[in-house]
Amino acid sequence: DQQVKQNSPSLSVQEGRISILNCDYTNSMFDYFLWYKKYPAEGPTFLISISSIKDKNEDGRFTVFLNKSAKHLSLHIVPSQPGDSAVYFCAASRNRDDKIIFGKGTRLHILP
Amino acid sequence: DTGVSQNPRHKITKRGQNVTFRCDPISEHNRLYWYRQTLGQGPEFLTYFQNEAQLEKSRLLSDRFSAERPKGSFSTLEIQRTEQGDSAMYLCASSLVPRLWNEQFFGPGTRLTVL
């Protein structure tokens, strides 16, 4: 049973535009949400996170939005840059110290 | 700055053989996690350690899998009697708890191919 779902396997966005990656979760016990970025032949790299007590967290070009009632979160990248081309994993855990449950990932292509 | 390292990076073995992977976490990190990633999937949790204590094991971790972290530093993951279904990328991550953000730092992974 997939507790964290990323329904778009891939997404193509023009350079300079906004990239929006979506994620849904089913486990209401999740309290903490993360986004990881992965380049080929490397391990995932932490990007940004949000606690369930917030609905938005921003870090530079990256903003994560959380809608708890809909069990939905999204990652916005503005403006998109060529180096943003990677696989993005949405992830969740029951608290900050617990194991992380990952989605299947969305491959983002930034077009020139 | 030394990140998480994993050895070997690639391992090809024949079905039925035993394999062992090593993970060296970031030195001050007390948590160490093992994940497995197959094609088209995200990393799946296998097990984790707090210092030398193994605190949780996933249902995915069959009896053929064993992990150790004997001195609370590096960790090994052994797979006995490998099967073709064990072919995957095995990822190790480490973190420091408690802290404000549970940021797990991942190594580059060990890619296992079972023929």
CSV table of C-alpha atoms in Angstrom, one decimal:
chain,number,residue,atom,x,y,z
A,1,ASP,CA,0.0,0.0,0.0
A,2,GLN,CA,1.6,3.2,-1.2
A,3,GLN,CA,1.3,5.7,1.7
A,4,VAL,CA,3.0,8.5,-0.2
A,5,LYS,CA,1.9,9.0,-3.8
A,6,GLN,CA,3.4,10.9,-6.6
A,7,ASN,CA,1.1,10.4,-9.5
A,8,SER,CA,3.1,12.2,-12.2
A,9,PRO,CA,6.1,10.1,-13.2
A,10,SER,CA,7.6,13.0,-15.2
A,11,LEU,CA,7.1,16.8,-15.8
A,12,SER,CA,8.6,19.1,-18.4
A,13,VAL,CA,8.9,22.8,-17.7
A,14,GLN,CA,10.4,25.7,-19.6
A,15,GLU,CA,13.4,27.3,-18.0
A,16,GLY,CA,12.4,30.4,-16.0
A,17,ARG,CA,8.9,29.2,-15.5
A,18,ILE,CA,7.4,27.7,-12.3
A,19,SER,CA,7.7,24.0,-11.7
A,20,ILE,CA,5.0,22.5,-9.5
A,21,LEU,CA,5.4,18.9,-8.2
A,22,ASN,CA,2.5,17.3,-6.4
A,23,CYS,CA,2.3,14.6,-3.7
A,24,ASP,CA,-0.6,12.9,-1.8
A,25,TYR,CA,-0.4,10.9,1.3
A,26,THR,CA,-2.8,8.5,3.0
A,27,ASN,CA,-1.5,8.1,6.6
A,28,SER,CA,-3.0,10.7,8.9
A,29,MET,CA,-0.2,9.9,11.4
A,30,PHE,CA,2.4,11.6,9.2
A,31,ASP,CA,3.5,14.7,10.9
A,32,TYR,CA,6.6,15.8,9.0
A,33,PHE,CA,7.1,16.0,5.2
A,34,LEU,CA,10.2,16.3,3.1
A,35,TRP,CA,11.3,16.7,-0.5
A,36,TYR,CA,14.5,15.1,-1.7
A,37,LYS,CA,16.3,15.6,-5.1
A,38,LYS,CA,18.2,12.9,-6.8
A,39,TYR,CA,20.7,13.1,-9.7
A,40,PRO,CA,21.8,9.9,-11.5
A,41,ALA,CA,24.5,7.9,-9.8
A,42,GLU,CA,24.1,9.9,-6.6
A,43,GLY,CA,22.1,9.4,-3.4
A,44,PRO,CA,19.0,11.6,-2.7
A,45,THR,CA,19.8,15.0,-1.3
A,46,PHE,CA,17.5,16.8,1.2
A,47,LEU,CA,15.8,19.8,-0.3
A,48,ILE,CA,13.2,21.2,2.0
A,49,SER,CA,10.8,20.1,4.7
A,50,ILE,CA,7.6,21.1,6.5
A,51,SER,CA,6.0,20.3,9.8
A,52,SER,CA,2.3,19.6,10.0
A,53,ILE,CA,1.8,22.6,12.1
A,54,LYS,CA,2.7,24.8,9.2
A,55,ASP,CA,1.1,25.2,5.7
A,56,LYS,CA,4.0,26.8,4.0
A,57,ASN,CA,7.8,26.8,4.1
A,58,GLU,CA,10.1,28.7,1.8
A,59,ASP,CA,13.8,28.4,1.1
A,60,GLY,CA,15.1,30.5,-1.7
A,61,ARG,CA,13.5,29.3,-5.0
A,62,PHE,CA,11.8,26.4,-3.3
A,63,THR,CA,8.5,26.5,-1.5
A,64,VAL,CA,6.6,23.6,0.0
A,65,PHE,CA,2.8,23.9,0.6
A,66,LEU,CA,0.9,21.6,2.9
A,67,ASN,CA,-2.9,21.0,2.8
A,68,LYS,CA,-3.6,18.7,5.7
A,69,SER,CA,-7.3,18.4,5.1
A,70,ALA,CA,-6.7,17.2,1.6
A,71,LYS,CA,-3.6,15.2,2.6
A,72,HIS,CA,-1.7,16.9,-0.2
A,73,LEU,CA,1.6,18.8,-0.5
A,74,SER,CA,3.3,20.5,-3.4
A,75,LEU,CA,6.8,21.8,-4.2
A,76,HIS,CA,7.1,25.0,-6.2
A,77,ILE,CA,10.4,25.9,-7.9
A,78,VAL,CA,10.5,29.5,-9.1
A,79,PRO,CA,12.2,30.3,-11.4
A,80,SER,CA,13.2,26.8,-12.8
A,81,GLN,CA,16.8,26.4,-13.8
A,82,PRO,CA,18.6,23.7,-15.9
A,83,GLY,CA,20.3,22.4,-12.8
A,84,ASP,CA,16.8,21.6,-11.4
A,85,SER,CA,16.5,18.7,-13.8
A,86,ALA,CA,16.5,15.6,-11.5
A,87,VAL,CA,14.1,13.1,-9.8
A,88,TYR,CA,12.2,14.6,-6.9
A,89,PHE,CA,11.0,12.4,-4.1
A,90,CYS,CA,8.2,13.4,-1.7
A,91,ALA,CA,8.6,11.8,1.7
A,92,ALA,CA,6.9,11.7,5.0
A,93,SER,CA,7.5,10.5,8.6
A,94,ARG,CA,5.4,10.3,11.8
A,95,ASN,CA,7.8,12.6,13.6
A,96,ARG,CA,11.1,14.3,13.1
A,97,ASP,CA,13.0,11.2,14.4
A,98,ASP,CA,11.2,8.5,12.6
A,99,LYS,CA,12.0,6.6,9.5
A,100,ILE,CA,11.0,8.2,6.2
A,101,ILE,CA,8.5,6.8,3.7
A,102,PHE,CA,9.2,7.9,0.1
A,103,GLY,CA,7.0,8.3,-2.9
A,104,LYS,CA,8.0,6.9,-6.3
A,105,GLY,CA,9.4,10.1,-7.5
A,106,THR,CA,8.7,12.6,-10.3
A,107,ARG,CA,11.4,13.2,-13.0
A,108,LEU,CA,11.6,16.9,-13.7
A,109,HIS,CA,13.0,18.1,-17.1
A,110,ILE,CA,13.8,21.8,-17.5
A,111,LEU,CA,13.6,22.7,-21.1
A,112,PRO,CA,15.9,25.5,-22.6
B,1,ASP,CA,33.5,17.7,4.6
B,2,THR,CA,33.2,13.9,4.5
B,3,GLY,CA,29.7,12.7,3.6
B,4,VAL,CA,28.3,9.2,3.8
B,5,SER,CA,30.3,6.7,1.9
B,6,GLN,CA,29.3,3.2,0.8
B,7,ASN,CA,31.4,0.4,-0.5
B,8,PRO,CA,31.5,-1.2,-2.9
B,9,ARG,CA,29.6,1.0,-5.4
B,10,HIS,CA,28.7,-1.9,-7.6
B,11,LYS,CA,28.5,-5.6,-6.9
B,12,ILE,CA,27.7,-8.4,-9.4
B,13,THR,CA,27.1,-11.8,-7.9
B,14,LYS,CA,25.6,-15.2,-8.8
B,15,ARG,CA,22.4,-16.4,-7.3
B,16,GLY,CA,23.0,-18.2,-4.0
B,17,GLN,CA,26.2,-16.3,-3.1
B,18,ASN,CA,26.5,-14.1,0.0
B,19,VAL,CA,27.3,-10.4,-0.3
B,20,THR,CA,28.2,-7.8,2.3
B,21,PHE,CA,28.0,-4.0,1.9
B,22,ARG,CA,29.6,-1.4,4.1
B,23,CYS,CA,28.4,2.1,5.1
B,24,ASP,CA,30.4,4.8,6.8
B,25,PRO,CA,28.1,7.6,8.1
B,26,ILE,CA,29.0,11.2,8.9
B,27,SER,CA,31.2,10.9,11.9
B,28,GLU,CA,29.0,12.6,14.6
B,29,HIS,CA,25.7,11.1,13.4
B,30,ASN,CA,24.1,8.7,15.8
B,31,ARG,CA,21.4,7.4,13.5
B,32,LEU,CA,22.1,5.1,10.5
B,33,TYR,CA,19.4,3.9,8.0
B,34,TRP,CA,19.4,1.3,5.3
B,35,TYR,CA,17.0,1.7,2.3
B,36,ARG,CA,16.6,-0.3,-0.9
B,37,GLN,CA,15.6,1.2,-4.2
B,38,THR,CA,14.4,-0.7,-7.3
B,39,LEU,CA,13.7,0.8,-10.7
B,40,GLY,CA,10.9,3.2,-10.8
B,41,GLN,CA,10.4,3.2,-7.1
B,42,GLY,CA,11.5,5.5,-4.3
B,43,PRO,CA,13.8,4.3,-1.5
B,44,GLU,CA,12.1,1.7,0.7
B,45,PHE,CA,13.1,1.6,4.4
B,46,LEU,CA,14.8,-1.6,5.6
B,47,THR,CA,16.2,-0.9,9.0
B,48,TYR,CA,17.8,1.7,11.3
B,49,PHE,CA,20.3,2.0,14.2
B,50,GLN,CA,20.6,4.4,17.0
B,51,ASN,CA,24.3,4.1,17.9
B,52,GLU,CA,24.8,0.4,18.0
B,53,ALA,CA,21.2,-0.6,18.7
B,54,GLN,CA,19.0,-1.8,15.9
B,55,LEU,CA,15.7,-0.2,16.6
B,56,GLU,CA,13.4,-1.2,13.8
B,57,LYS,CA,13.4,-3.7,10.9
B,58,SER,CA,11.0,-3.6,8.0
B,59,ARG,CA,8.9,-6.6,6.8
B,60,LEU,CA,11.1,-6.3,3.7
B,61,LEU,CA,14.1,-7.5,5.6
B,62,SER,CA,13.8,-11.3,5.3
B,63,ASP,CA,15.8,-13.7,7.4
B,64,ARG,CA,18.5,-13.7,4.7
B,65,PHE,CA,19.3,-10.1,5.5
B,66,SER,CA,21.3,-9.0,8.5
B,67,ALA,CA,22.6,-5.6,9.5
B,68,GLU,CA,25.1,-4.7,12.2
B,69,ARG,CA,26.6,-1.5,13.6
B,70,PRO,CA,29.0,-3.0,16.1
B,71,LYS,CA,30.6,0.1,17.5
B,72,GLY,CA,28.0,2.7,16.6
B,73,SER,CA,30.1,3.9,13.7
B,74,PHE,CA,30.1,2.0,10.4
B,75,SER,CA,27.5,-0.5,9.5
B,76,THR,CA,27.4,-3.6,7.3
B,77,LEU,CA,24.4,-5.2,5.5
B,78,GLU,CA,24.8,-8.8,4.6
B,79,ILE,CA,22.5,-10.7,2.2
B,80,GLN,CA,22.8,-14.5,2.4
B,81,ARG,CA,21.8,-16.9,-0.5
B,82,THR,CA,21.1,-14.0,-2.8
B,83,GLU,CA,18.1,-14.2,-5.2
B,84,GLN,CA,17.5,-12.3,-8.4
B,85,GLY,CA,14.8,-10.3,-6.7
B,86,ASP,CA,17.5,-8.8,-4.4
B,87,SER,CA,18.9,-6.9,-7.4
B,88,ALA,CA,18.5,-3.2,-6.4
B,89,MET,CA,20.3,-0.1,-5.2
B,90,TYR,CA,21.1,-0.3,-1.5
B,91,LEU,CA,21.2,3.1,0.1
B,92,CYS,CA,22.6,4.1,3.5
B,93,ALA,CA,21.7,7.4,5.2
B,94,SER,CA,22.7,8.9,8.5
B,95,SER,CA,21.4,11.7,10.7
B,96,LEU,CA,21.8,13.3,14.1
B,97,VAL,CA,18.9,13.1,16.5
B,98,PRO,CA,17.4,14.9,18.2
B,99,ARG,CA,17.6,18.0,16.1
B,100,LEU,CA,15.3,20.6,14.6
B,101,TRP,CA,15.1,19.0,11.1
B,102,ASN,CA,15.3,15.2,10.5
B,103,GLU,CA,17.5,15.6,7.5
B,104,GLN,CA,18.9,12.3,6.5
B,105,PHE,CA,22.1,12.4,4.5
B,106,PHE,CA,22.4,9.7,1.9
B,107,GLY,CA,25.4,7.9,0.5
B,108,PRO,CA,25.8,7.2,-3.2
B,109,GLY,CA,24.5,3.6,-2.8
B,110,THR,CA,25.7,0.1,-3.7
B,111,ARG,CA,24.1,-1.3,-6.8
B,112,LEU,CA,23.7,-5.1,-6.5
B,113,THR,CA,23.1,-7.3,-9.6
B,114,VAL,CA,22.3,-10.9,-9.0
B,115,LEU,CA,22.7,-13.1,-12.0
